[in-house]
PDB file of C-alpha atoms in Angstrom:
ATOM      1  CA  UNK A   1     131.772  27.849 139.224  1.00  0.00           C
ATOM      2  CA  UNK A   2     135.448  28.628 138.787  1.00  0.00           C
ATOM      3  CA  UNK A   3     136.498  30.951 141.635  1.00  0.00           C
ATOM      4  CA  UNK A   4     138.925  32.632 139.224  1.00  0.00           C
ATOM      5  CA  UNK A   5     135.842  34.244 137.668  1.00  0.00           C
ATOM      6  CA  UNK A   6     134.989  36.151 140.881  1.00  0.00           C
ATOM      7  CA  UNK A   7     138.149  38.098 141.732  1.00  0.00           C
ATOM      8  CA  UNK A   8     138.212  40.194 138.525  1.00  0.00           C
ATOM      9  CA  UNK A   9     134.727  41.528 139.367  1.00  0.00           C
ATOM     10  CA  UNK A  10     135.675  42.205 142.987  1.00  0.00           C
ATOM     11  CA  UNK A  11     138.834  44.012 141.896  1.00  0.00           C
ATOM     12  CA  UNK A  12     137.114  46.042 139.178  1.00  0.00           C
ATOM     13  CA  UNK A  13     134.143  47.189 141.262  1.00  0.00           C
ATOM     14  CA  UNK A  14     136.482  48.631 143.904  1.00  0.00           C
ATOM     15  CA  UNK A  15     138.473  50.466 141.211  1.00  0.00           C
ATOM     16  CA  UNK A  16     135.340  51.751 139.441  1.00  0.00           C
ATOM     17  CA  UNK A  17     133.787  53.006 142.680  1.00  0.00           C
ATOM     18  CA  UNK A  18     137.044  54.711 143.606  1.00  0.00           C
ATOM     19  CA  UNK A  19     137.746  56.326 140.219  1.00  0.00           C
ATOM     20  CA  UNK A  20     134.252  57.016 138.812  1.00  0.00           C
ATOM     21  CA  UNK A  21     132.397  57.671 142.079  1.00  0.00           C
ATOM     22  CA  UNK A  22     135.218  58.688 144.463  1.00  0.00           C
ATOM     23  CA  UNK A  23     133.624  56.252 146.901  1.00  0.00           C
ATOM     24  CA  UNK A  24     135.364  53.661 149.067  1.00  0.00           C
ATOM     25  CA  UNK A  25     133.587  50.329 148.621  1.00  0.00           C
ATOM     26  CA  UNK A  26     134.646  47.703 151.164  1.00  0.00           C
ATOM     27  CA  UNK A  27     133.911  44.096 150.187  1.00  0.00           C
ATOM     28  CA  UNK A  28     132.501  41.692 152.750  1.00  0.00           C
ATOM     29  CA  UNK A  29     132.911  37.926 152.562  1.00  0.00           C
ATOM     30  CA  UNK A  30     131.482  36.496 149.326  1.00  0.00           C
ATOM     31  CA  UNK A  31     128.742  33.934 149.918  1.00  0.00           C
ATOM     32  CA  UNK A  32     126.780  31.424 147.897  1.00  0.00           C
ATOM     33  CA  UNK A  33     123.388  32.814 147.070  1.00  0.00           C
ATOM     34  CA  UNK A  34     120.980  30.105 148.037  1.00  0.00           C
ATOM     35  CA  UNK A  35     117.967  32.308 148.366  1.00  0.00           C
ATOM     36  CA  UNK A  36     117.009  35.755 147.150  1.00  0.00           C
ATOM     37  CA  UNK A  37     118.857  37.539 149.941  1.00  0.00           C
ATOM     38  CA  UNK A  38     119.891  40.701 148.095  1.00  0.00           C
ATOM     39  CA  UNK A  39     116.969  43.097 147.962  1.00  0.00           C
ATOM     40  CA  UNK A  40     117.571  46.433 146.360  1.00  0.00           C
ATOM     41  CA  UNK A  41     115.977  49.430 144.683  1.00  0.00           C
ATOM     42  CA  UNK A  42     118.121  49.803 141.554  1.00  0.00           C
ATOM     43  CA  UNK A  43     119.918  46.941 139.757  1.00  0.00           C
ATOM     44  CA  UNK A  44     122.171  46.739 136.718  1.00  0.00           C
ATOM     45  CA  UNK A  45     122.190  43.372 134.902  1.00  0.00           C
ATOM     46  CA  UNK A  46     124.423  42.233 132.050  1.00  0.00           C
ATOM     47  CA  UNK A  47     124.902  38.914 130.257  1.00  0.00           C
ATOM     48  CA  UNK A  48     128.249  37.430 129.258  1.00  0.00           C
ATOM     49  CA  UNK A  49     128.911  34.703 126.711  1.00  0.00           C
ATOM     50  CA  UNK A  50     132.126  32.964 125.748  1.00  0.00           C
ATOM     51  CA  UNK A  51     133.621  29.810 124.310  1.00  0.00           C
ATOM     52  CA  UNK A  52     134.403  28.412 127.761  1.00  0.00           C
ATOM     53  CA  UNK A  53     131.424  29.686 129.798  1.00  0.00           C
ATOM     54  CA  UNK A  54     128.361  31.911 129.903  1.00  0.00           C
ATOM     55  CA  UNK A  55     127.150  34.023 132.785  1.00  0.00           C
ATOM     56  CA  UNK A  56     125.298  36.981 134.163  1.00  0.00           C
ATOM     57  CA  UNK A  57     126.191  39.775 136.538  1.00  0.00           C
ATOM     58  CA  UNK A  58     123.866  41.894 138.671  1.00  0.00           C
ATOM     59  CA  UNK A  59     124.794  44.902 140.818  1.00  0.00           C
ATOM     60  CA  UNK A  60     121.990  45.672 143.266  1.00  0.00           C
ATOM     61  CA  UNK A  61     121.999  49.021 145.097  1.00  0.00           C
ATOM     62  CA  UNK A  62     119.893  50.437 147.883  1.00  0.00           C
ATOM     63  CA  UNK A  63     118.370  53.797 146.968  1.00  0.00           C
ATOM     64  CA  UNK A  64     120.556  55.744 149.412  1.00  0.00           C
ATOM     65  CA  UNK A  65     123.751  54.058 148.146  1.00  0.00           C
ATOM     66  CA  UNK A  66     123.036  54.679 144.454  1.00  0.00           C
ATOM     67  CA  UNK A  67     121.932  58.302 144.976  1.00  0.00           C
ATOM     68  CA  UNK A  68     125.236  58.941 146.746  1.00  0.00           C
ATOM     69  CA  UNK A  69     127.263  57.108 144.085  1.00  0.00           C
ATOM     70  CA  UNK A  70     125.573  58.795 141.104  1.00  0.00           C
ATOM     71  CA  UNK A  71     125.890  62.198 142.801  1.00  0.00           C
ATOM     72  CA  UNK A  72     129.643  61.569 143.112  1.00  0.00           C
ATOM     73  CA  UNK A  73     129.915  60.348 139.499  1.00  0.00           C
ATOM     74  CA  UNK A  74     128.092  63.394 138.103  1.00  0.00           C
ATOM     75  CA  UNK A  75     129.424  65.965 140.579  1.00  0.00           C
ATOM     76  CA  UNK A  76     125.926  67.203 141.484  1.00  0.00           C
ATOM     77  CA  UNK A  77     123.407  66.203 144.116  1.00  0.00           C
ATOM     78  CA  UNK A  78     120.866  63.701 142.791  1.00  0.00           C
ATOM     79  CA  UNK A  79     117.826  63.346 145.049  1.00  0.00           C
ATOM     80  CA  UNK A  80     115.595  60.927 143.133  1.00  0.00           C
ATOM     81  CA  UNK A  81     116.030  57.692 141.213  1.00  0.00           C
ATOM     82  CA  UNK A  82     115.283  59.019 137.728  1.00  0.00           C
ATOM     83  CA  UNK A  83     116.371  58.233 134.154  1.00  0.00           C
ATOM     84  CA  UNK A  84     119.803  59.734 134.832  1.00  0.00           C
ATOM     85  CA  UNK A  85     120.352  57.293 137.683  1.00  0.00           C
ATOM     86  CA  UNK A  86     119.128  54.337 135.567  1.00  0.00           C
ATOM     87  CA  UNK A  87     121.489  55.370 132.767  1.00  0.00           C
ATOM     88  CA  UNK A  88     124.413  55.754 135.174  1.00  0.00           C
ATOM     89  CA  UNK A  89     123.786  52.300 136.678  1.00  0.00           C
ATOM     90  CA  UNK A  90     123.805  50.826 133.156  1.00  0.00           C
ATOM     91  CA  UNK A  91     127.124  52.569 132.564  1.00  0.00           C
ATOM     92  CA  UNK A  92     128.631  51.378 135.867  1.00  0.00           C
ATOM     93  CA  UNK A  93     127.518  47.816 135.016  1.00  0.00           C
ATOM     94  CA  UNK A  94     129.112  48.125 131.570  1.00  0.00           C
ATOM     95  CA  UNK A  95     132.381  49.516 132.889  1.00  0.00           C
ATOM     96  CA  UNK A  96     132.692  46.974 135.732  1.00  0.00           C
ATOM     97  CA  UNK A  97     132.008  44.049 133.415  1.00  0.00           C
ATOM     98  CA  UNK A  98     134.265  45.461 130.700  1.00  0.00           C
ATOM     99  CA  UNK A  99     137.093  45.762 133.252  1.00  0.00           C
ATOM    100  CA  UNK A 100     136.543  42.215 134.539  1.00  0.00           C
ATOM    101  CA  UNK A 101     136.401  40.967 130.942  1.00  0.00           C
ATOM    102  CA  UNK A 102     139.870  42.430 130.295  1.00  0.00           C
ATOM    103  CA  UNK A 103     141.344  40.733 133.376  1.00  0.00           C
ATOM    104  CA  UNK A 104     139.652  37.416 132.492  1.00  0.00           C
ATOM    105  CA  UNK A 105     141.004  37.703 128.963  1.00  0.00           C
ATOM    106  CA  UNK A 106     144.547  37.963 130.358  1.00  0.00           C
ATOM    107  CA  UNK A 107     143.796  34.728 132.238  1.00  0.00           C
ATOM    108  CA  UNK A 108     142.717  33.017 129.001  1.00  0.00           C
ATOM    109  CA  UNK A 109     138.927  33.366 129.356  1.00  0.00           C
ATOM    110  CA  UNK A 110     137.280  35.293 126.543  1.00  0.00           C
ATOM    111  CA  UNK A 111     133.812  36.792 126.949  1.00  0.00           C
ATOM    112  CA  UNK A 112     131.482  38.955 124.891  1.00  0.00           C
ATOM    113  CA  UNK A 113     129.173  41.374 126.705  1.00  0.00           C
ATOM    114  CA  UNK A 114     125.470  41.797 125.982  1.00  0.00           C
ATOM    115  CA  UNK A 115     123.617  45.094 126.470  1.00  0.00           C
ATOM    116  CA  UNK A 116     123.214  46.164 130.128  1.00  0.00           C
ATOM    117  CA  UNK A 117     119.720  46.523 131.552  1.00  0.00           C
ATOM    118  CA  UNK A 118     118.719  48.605 134.586  1.00  0.00           C
ATOM    119  CA  UNK A 119     115.799  47.719 136.853  1.00  0.00           C
ATOM    120  CA  UNK A 120     114.224  50.407 139.038  1.00  0.00           C
ATOM    121  CA  UNK A 121     111.644  49.516 141.701  1.00  0.00           C
ATOM    122  CA  UNK A 122     111.582  49.513 145.509  1.00  0.00           C
ATOM    123  CA  UNK A 123     112.795  46.354 147.195  1.00  0.00           C
ATOM    124  CA  UNK A 124     113.075  43.987 144.251  1.00  0.00           C
ATOM    125  CA  UNK A 125     114.911  40.669 144.157  1.00  0.00           C
ATOM    126  CA  UNK A 126     117.043  39.018 141.481  1.00  0.00           C
ATOM    127  CA  UNK A 127     117.242  35.315 140.636  1.00  0.00           C
ATOM    128  CA  UNK A 128     119.684  33.841 138.138  1.00  0.00           C
ATOM    129  CA  UNK A 129     118.342  30.845 136.226  1.00  0.00           C
ATOM    130  CA  UNK A 130     121.513  28.803 136.331  1.00  0.00           C
ATOM    131  CA  UNK A 131     122.539  25.203 136.742  1.00  0.00           C
ATOM    132  CA  UNK A 132     125.668  26.574 138.436  1.00  0.00           C
ATOM    133  CA  UNK A 133     126.097  28.546 141.625  1.00  0.00           C
ATOM    134  CA  UNK A 134     125.588  32.263 142.154  1.00  0.00           C
ATOM    135  CA  UNK A 135     128.185  34.063 144.249  1.00  0.00           C
ATOM    136  CA  UNK A 136     127.108  37.234 146.041  1.00  0.00           C
ATOM    137  CA  UNK A 137     129.695  39.777 147.173  1.00  0.00           C
ATOM    138  CA  UNK A 138     128.354  42.351 149.656  1.00  0.00           C
ATOM    139  CA  UNK A 139     129.929  45.825 149.639  1.00  0.00           C
ATOM    140  CA  UNK A 140     129.723  48.588 152.213  1.00  0.00           C
ATOM    141  CA  UNK A 141     130.054  52.292 151.462  1.00  0.00           C
ATOM    142  CA  UNK A 142     129.642  55.297 153.743  1.00  0.00           C
ATOM    143  CA  UNK A 143     126.239  55.866 152.089  1.00  0.00           C
ATOM    144  CA  UNK A 144     124.855  52.319 152.215  1.00  0.00           C
ATOM    145  CA  UNK A 145     125.292  48.820 150.904  1.00  0.00           C
ATOM    146  CA  UNK A 146     125.279  47.201 147.512  1.00  0.00           C
ATOM    147  CA  UNK A 147     125.621  43.619 146.291  1.00  0.00           C
ATOM    148  CA  UNK A 148     127.389  42.158 143.272  1.00  0.00           C
ATOM    149  CA  UNK A 149     126.071  38.806 142.101  1.00  0.00           C
ATOM    150  CA  UNK A 150     127.993  36.747 139.589  1.00  0.00           C
ATOM    151  CA  UNK A 151     127.063  33.404 138.093  1.00  0.00           C
ATOM    152  CA  UNK A 152     128.792  31.376 135.415  1.00  0.00           C
ATOM    153  CA  UNK A 153     128.156  28.050 133.782  1.00  0.00           C
ATOM    154  CA  UNK A 154     131.252  26.455 132.308  1.00  0.00           C
ATOM    155  CA  UNK A 155     130.869  24.767 128.932  1.00  0.00           C
ATOM    156  CA  UNK A 156     131.140  21.107 130.026  1.00  0.00           C
ATOM    157  CA  UNK A 157     127.876  21.666 131.928  1.00  0.00           C
ATOM    158  CA  UNK A 158     126.399  24.098 129.458  1.00  0.00           C
ATOM    159  CA  UNK A 159     124.389  21.714 127.301  1.00  0.00           C
ATOM    160  CA  UNK A 160     121.922  20.967 130.097  1.00  0.00           C
ATOM    161  CA  UNK A 161     120.952  24.608 130.424  1.00  0.00           C
ATOM    162  CA  UNK A 162     120.600  25.626 126.792  1.00  0.00           C
ATOM    163  CA  UNK A 163     117.544  25.248 124.645  1.00  0.00           C
TER     164      UNK A 163
ATOM    165  CA  UNK B   1     117.866  48.166 114.734  1.00  0.00           C
ATOM    166  CA  UNK B   2     117.157  45.646 112.018  1.00  0.00           C
ATOM    167  CA  UNK B   3     113.401  44.906 112.050  1.00  0.00           C
ATOM    168  CA  UNK B   4     114.212  41.327 111.017  1.00  0.00           C
ATOM    169  CA  UNK B   5     115.371  40.847 114.614  1.00  0.00           C
ATOM    170  CA  UNK B   6     111.857  41.478 116.012  1.00  0.00           C
ATOM    171  CA  UNK B   7     109.611  38.990 114.210  1.00  0.00           C
ATOM    172  CA  UNK B   8     111.355  35.848 115.499  1.00  0.00           C
ATOM    173  CA  UNK B   9     110.660  36.972 119.084  1.00  0.00           C
ATOM    174  CA  UNK B  10     107.050  37.858 118.288  1.00  0.00           C
ATOM    175  CA  UNK B  11     106.534  34.502 116.583  1.00  0.00           C
ATOM    176  CA  UNK B  12     108.217  32.482 119.339  1.00  0.00           C
ATOM    177  CA  UNK B  13     106.444  34.111 122.270  1.00  0.00           C
ATOM    178  CA  UNK B  14     103.049  33.287 120.747  1.00  0.00           C
ATOM    179  CA  UNK B  15     104.121  29.664 120.215  1.00  0.00           C
ATOM    180  CA  UNK B  16     105.613  29.345 123.707  1.00  0.00           C
ATOM    181  CA  UNK B  17     102.512  30.820 125.381  1.00  0.00           C
ATOM    182  CA  UNK B  18     100.309  28.500 123.363  1.00  0.00           C
ATOM    183  CA  UNK B  19     102.323  25.292 123.886  1.00  0.00           C
ATOM    184  CA  UNK B  20     103.851  25.758 127.363  1.00  0.00           C
ATOM    185  CA  UNK B  21     101.061  27.796 128.989  1.00  0.00           C
ATOM    186  CA  UNK B  22      98.006  26.930 126.847  1.00  0.00           C
ATOM    187  CA  UNK B  23      97.387  30.674 126.763  1.00  0.00           C
ATOM    188  CA  UNK B  24      96.438  32.804 123.769  1.00  0.00           C
ATOM    189  CA  UNK B  25      98.726  35.834 123.649  1.00  0.00           C
ATOM    190  CA  UNK B  26      97.599  38.499 121.185  1.00  0.00           C
ATOM    191  CA  UNK B  27     100.289  40.958 120.111  1.00  0.00           C
ATOM    192  CA  UNK B  28      99.488  44.653 119.861  1.00  0.00           C
ATOM    193  CA  UNK B  29     101.365  47.073 117.640  1.00  0.00           C
ATOM    194  CA  UNK B  30     105.091  47.163 118.437  1.00  0.00           C
ATOM    195  CA  UNK B  31     106.309  50.612 119.439  1.00  0.00           C
ATOM    196  CA  UNK B  32     109.602  52.338 120.021  1.00  0.00           C
ATOM    197  CA  UNK B  33     110.291  52.531 123.713  1.00  0.00           C
ATOM    198  CA  UNK B  34     111.200  56.127 124.337  1.00  0.00           C
ATOM    199  CA  UNK B  35     110.476  56.146 128.013  1.00  0.00           C
ATOM    200  CA  UNK B  36     110.036  53.523 130.688  1.00  0.00           C
ATOM    201  CA  UNK B  37     106.457  52.734 129.723  1.00  0.00           C
ATOM    202  CA  UNK B  38     106.326  49.046 130.594  1.00  0.00           C
ATOM    203  CA  UNK B  39     105.835  48.637 134.322  1.00  0.00           C
ATOM    204  CA  UNK B  40     105.494  45.135 135.646  1.00  0.00           C
ATOM    205  CA  UNK B  41     105.830  42.914 138.683  1.00  0.00           C
ATOM    206  CA  UNK B  42     107.939  40.037 137.322  1.00  0.00           C
ATOM    207  CA  UNK B  43     110.502  40.350 134.511  1.00  0.00           C
ATOM    208  CA  UNK B  44     112.792  37.891 132.751  1.00  0.00           C
ATOM    209  CA  UNK B  45     115.953  39.389 131.208  1.00  0.00           C
ATOM    210  CA  UNK B  46     118.536  37.718 128.988  1.00  0.00           C
ATOM    211  CA  UNK B  47     121.558  38.974 127.076  1.00  0.00           C
ATOM    212  CA  UNK B  48     122.494  37.941 123.539  1.00  0.00           C
ATOM    213  CA  UNK B  49     125.860  38.313 121.819  1.00  0.00           C
ATOM    214  CA  UNK B  50     126.904  37.553 118.274  1.00  0.00           C
ATOM    215  CA  UNK B  51     129.366  38.390 115.536  1.00  0.00           C
ATOM    216  CA  UNK B  52     126.916  40.760 113.832  1.00  0.00           C
ATOM    217  CA  UNK B  53     125.115  42.284 116.845  1.00  0.00           C
ATOM    218  CA  UNK B  54     124.567  42.188 120.594  1.00  0.00           C
ATOM    219  CA  UNK B  55     121.310  42.701 122.440  1.00  0.00           C
ATOM    220  CA  UNK B  56     119.056  42.145 125.392  1.00  0.00           C
ATOM    221  CA  UNK B  57     115.518  40.894 125.797  1.00  0.00           C
ATOM    222  CA  UNK B  58     113.108  41.551 128.670  1.00  0.00           C
ATOM    223  CA  UNK B  59     109.656  40.025 129.187  1.00  0.00           C
ATOM    224  CA  UNK B  60     107.704  42.028 131.770  1.00  0.00           C
ATOM    225  CA  UNK B  61     104.540  40.536 133.271  1.00  0.00           C
ATOM    226  CA  UNK B  62     101.858  41.929 135.541  1.00  0.00           C
ATOM    227  CA  UNK B  63     101.326  39.780 138.634  1.00  0.00           C
ATOM    228  CA  UNK B  64      97.896  38.551 137.503  1.00  0.00           C
ATOM    229  CA  UNK B  65      99.196  37.607 134.030  1.00  0.00           C
ATOM    230  CA  UNK B  66     102.196  35.649 135.307  1.00  0.00           C
ATOM    231  CA  UNK B  67     100.225  33.822 138.035  1.00  0.00           C
ATOM    232  CA  UNK B  68      97.786  32.673 135.344  1.00  0.00           C
ATOM    233  CA  UNK B  69     100.563  31.686 132.929  1.00  0.00           C
ATOM    234  CA  UNK B  70     102.645  29.774 135.514  1.00  0.00           C
ATOM    235  CA  UNK B  71      99.505  28.024 136.790  1.00  0.00           C
ATOM    236  CA  UNK B  72      98.841  26.846 133.229  1.00  0.00           C
ATOM    237  CA  UNK B  73     102.473  25.777 132.709  1.00  0.00           C
ATOM    238  CA  UNK B  74     102.555  23.753 135.946  1.00  0.00           C
ATOM    239  CA  UNK B  75      98.962  22.516 135.873  1.00  0.00           C
ATOM    240  CA  UNK B  76      98.245  23.739 139.408  1.00  0.00           C
ATOM    241  CA  UNK B  77      96.924  27.001 140.822  1.00  0.00           C
ATOM    242  CA  UNK B  78      99.724  29.344 141.870  1.00  0.00           C
ATOM    243  CA  UNK B  79      98.531  32.196 144.100  1.00  0.00           C
ATOM    244  CA  UNK B  80     101.757  34.038 144.957  1.00  0.00           C
ATOM    245  CA  UNK B  81     104.853  35.199 143.141  1.00  0.00           C
ATOM    246  CA  UNK B  82     107.363  32.849 144.769  1.00  0.00           C
ATOM    247  CA  UNK B  83     110.601  31.091 143.765  1.00  0.00           C
ATOM    248  CA  UNK B  84     108.665  28.717 141.514  1.00  0.00           C
ATOM    249  CA  UNK B  85     107.276  31.656 139.543  1.00  0.00           C
ATOM    250  CA  UNK B  86     110.727  33.290 139.296  1.00  0.00           C
ATOM    251  CA  UNK B  87     112.193  30.003 138.058  1.00  0.00           C
ATOM    252  CA  UNK B  88     109.404  29.549 135.519  1.00  0.00           C
ATOM    253  CA  UNK B  89     109.870  33.094 134.165  1.00  0.00           C
ATOM    254  CA  UNK B  90     113.597  32.369 133.737  1.00  0.00           C
ATOM    255  CA  UNK B  91     112.655  29.228 131.836  1.00  0.00           C
ATOM    256  CA  UNK B  92     110.104  31.043 129.618  1.00  0.00           C
ATOM    257  CA  UNK B  93     112.752  33.700 128.871  1.00  0.00           C
ATOM    258  CA  UNK B  94     115.260  30.978 127.980  1.00  0.00           C
ATOM    259  CA  UNK B  95     112.851  29.086 125.742  1.00  0.00           C
ATOM    260  CA  UNK B  96     111.559  32.201 123.927  1.00  0.00           C
ATOM    261  CA  UNK B  97     115.075  33.469 123.260  1.00  0.00           C
ATOM    262  CA  UNK B  98     116.299  30.001 122.280  1.00  0.00           C
ATOM    263  CA  UNK B  99     113.444  29.725 119.756  1.00  0.00           C
ATOM    264  CA  UNK B 100     114.130  33.185 118.324  1.00  0.00           C
ATOM    265  CA  UNK B 101     117.832  32.339 118.154  1.00  0.00           C
ATOM    266  CA  UNK B 102     117.060  29.309 115.968  1.00  0.00           C
ATOM    267  CA  UNK B 103     114.944  31.386 113.558  1.00  0.00           C
ATOM    268  CA  UNK B 104     117.596  34.135 113.427  1.00  0.00           C
ATOM    269  CA  UNK B 105     120.239  31.505 112.741  1.00  0.00           C
ATOM    270  CA  UNK B 106     118.255  30.342 109.691  1.00  0.00           C
ATOM    271  CA  UNK B 107     118.303  33.964 108.546  1.00  0.00           C
ATOM    272  CA  UNK B 108     122.098  34.100 108.894  1.00  0.00           C
ATOM    273  CA  UNK B 109     122.341  35.821 112.289  1.00  0.00           C
ATOM    274  CA  UNK B 110     124.163  33.813 114.933  1.00  0.00           C
ATOM    275  CA  UNK B 111     123.736  34.597 118.639  1.00  0.00           C
ATOM    276  CA  UNK B 112     124.917  33.108 121.918  1.00  0.00           C
ATOM    277  CA  UNK B 113     122.649  33.368 124.954  1.00  0.00           C
ATOM    278  CA  UNK B 114     123.760  34.463 128.411  1.00  0.00           C
ATOM    279  CA  UNK B 115     122.110  33.221 131.639  1.00  0.00           C
ATOM    280  CA  UNK B 116     118.539  34.485 132.173  1.00  0.00           C
ATOM    281  CA  UNK B 117     117.785  36.617 135.220  1.00  0.00           C
ATOM    282  CA  UNK B 118     114.376  37.113 136.854  1.00  0.00           C
ATOM    283  CA  UNK B 119     113.403  40.291 138.701  1.00  0.00           C
ATOM    284  CA  UNK B 120     110.534  40.212 141.203  1.00  0.00           C
ATOM    285  CA  UNK B 121     109.152  43.438 142.715  1.00  0.00           C
ATOM    286  CA  UNK B 122     105.907  45.376 142.426  1.00  0.00           C
ATOM    287  CA  UNK B 123     105.728  47.915 139.643  1.00  0.00           C
ATOM    288  CA  UNK B 124     109.331  48.003 138.480  1.00  0.00           C
ATOM    289  CA  UNK B 125     110.648  49.470 135.234  1.00  0.00           C
ATOM    290  CA  UNK B 126     113.334  48.297 132.817  1.00  0.00           C
ATOM    291  CA  UNK B 127     115.794  50.453 130.872  1.00  0.00           C
ATOM    292  CA  UNK B 128     118.182  49.082 128.259  1.00  0.00           C
ATOM    293  CA  UNK B 129     121.507  50.914 128.085  1.00  0.00           C
ATOM    294  CA  UNK B 130     121.809  50.923 124.322  1.00  0.00           C
ATOM    295  CA  UNK B 131     122.982  53.238 121.593  1.00  0.00           C
ATOM    296  CA  UNK B 132     120.280  51.651 119.433  1.00  0.00           C
ATOM    297  CA  UNK B 133     116.506  51.611 119.769  1.00  0.00           C
ATOM    298  CA  UNK B 134     114.390  49.432 122.028  1.00  0.00           C
ATOM    299  CA  UNK B 135     111.240  47.935 120.491  1.00  0.00           C
ATOM    300  CA  UNK B 136     108.385  47.078 122.861  1.00  0.00           C
ATOM    301  CA  UNK B 137     105.710  44.567 121.810  1.00  0.00           C
ATOM    302  CA  UNK B 138     102.608  44.605 124.037  1.00  0.00           C
ATOM    303  CA  UNK B 139     100.667  41.335 124.438  1.00  0.00           C
ATOM    304  CA  UNK B 140      97.191  40.743 125.768  1.00  0.00           C
ATOM    305  CA  UNK B 141      96.010  37.531 127.418  1.00  0.00           C
ATOM    306  CA  UNK B 142      92.686  36.709 129.085  1.00  0.00           C
ATOM    307  CA  UNK B 143      94.470  37.097 132.434  1.00  0.00           C
ATOM    308  CA  UNK B 144      96.332  40.364 131.836  1.00  0.00           C
ATOM    309  CA  UNK B 145      99.035  42.010 129.812  1.00  0.00           C
ATOM    310  CA  UNK B 146     102.720  41.489 129.314  1.00  0.00           C
ATOM    311  CA  UNK B 147     105.414  43.287 127.335  1.00  0.00           C
ATOM    312  CA  UNK B 148     108.363  41.991 125.358  1.00  0.00           C
ATOM    313  CA  UNK B 149     111.221  44.444 124.911  1.00  0.00           C
ATOM    314  CA  UNK B 150     114.005  43.750 122.456  1.00  0.00           C
ATOM    315  CA  UNK B 151     117.048  45.855 121.707  1.00  0.00           C
ATOM    316  CA  UNK B 152     119.998  45.150 119.452  1.00  0.00           C
ATOM    317  CA  UNK B 153     123.104  47.033 118.460  1.00  0.00           C
ATOM    318  CA  UNK B 154     124.568  45.978 115.150  1.00  0.00           C
ATOM    319  CA  UNK B 155     128.356  45.642 114.947  1.00  0.00           C
ATOM    320  CA  UNK B 156     129.132  48.698 112.761  1.00  0.00           C
ATOM    321  CA  UNK B 157     127.901  50.851 115.671  1.00  0.00           C
ATOM    322  CA  UNK B 158     129.120  48.561 118.387  1.00  0.00           C
ATOM    323  CA  UNK B 159     132.501  50.095 119.127  1.00  0.00           C
ATOM    324  CA  UNK B 160     130.945  53.221 120.637  1.00  0.00           C
ATOM    325  CA  UNK B 161     129.064  51.209 123.241  1.00  0.00           C
ATOM    326  CA  UNK B 162     131.709  48.772 124.397  1.00  0.00           C
ATOM    327  CA  UNK B 163     134.305  49.403 127.044  1.00  0.00           C
TER     328      UNK B 163
END
């Protein structure tokens, strides 16, 4: 996977957390996801397609991290992972990917976004069915951790993965 | 959402279950998903984008249903939801959506597929962040139930949902 595809997501998530959630999110070192290391309680997933590549993005939050983040976004204390939290995670996923899409577009890579999906359930794992590699970027906040996973398949390799 | 978008998925899932998994899947009556009614243990999610619409598809299986289905696909008894099961669910999601894409293409609707993602975790729920409606199609098999959720936003309404 082209490493150019990663930085726009890293950049945008920090901006979105700062502006939408007034939360400092500190990125750790990105790593190749070779097993299902990121377990979380709430995940936003979105698909991306384009002429040069296709991909998917997942943002996986621990319960304590997302309750803090959504409370900051909405300006009220949210104590449980409910429909409001699921909706907010879908929105965060949309905004992060939309921001990354704009940066990628300036770099000459055009993508369309699918509809975001939110998964809620204690301690679930995410696997991307890709012939490429999945990069995981861990983030720390004062309230807990979250993980951003990005995978892309560039078009020269795409035919093997499409049915 | 255009109801024409639903039948290709209904048709393809029955064919895929029959040919890949030698399993009879009997569809129930599709219903509008107004709350997070489909709880499952393993889910495949994929995004779709196109000139006329964008969407997402989720196939949510109970543990007993997916262990039966994957055992039939692989021709060996699978007792636990492991990486092989996650991979197989990604593949089923890919094949079902690829089949529906071909039928939709014959009807004049062109879609690109993103990379499928598999979620594993007991009793999780799925929410689609859409301005449109989500249709849920329940299926029964001898080994348990599964649910196919499809949502699409057609382009005239699309601008409100994209950032």
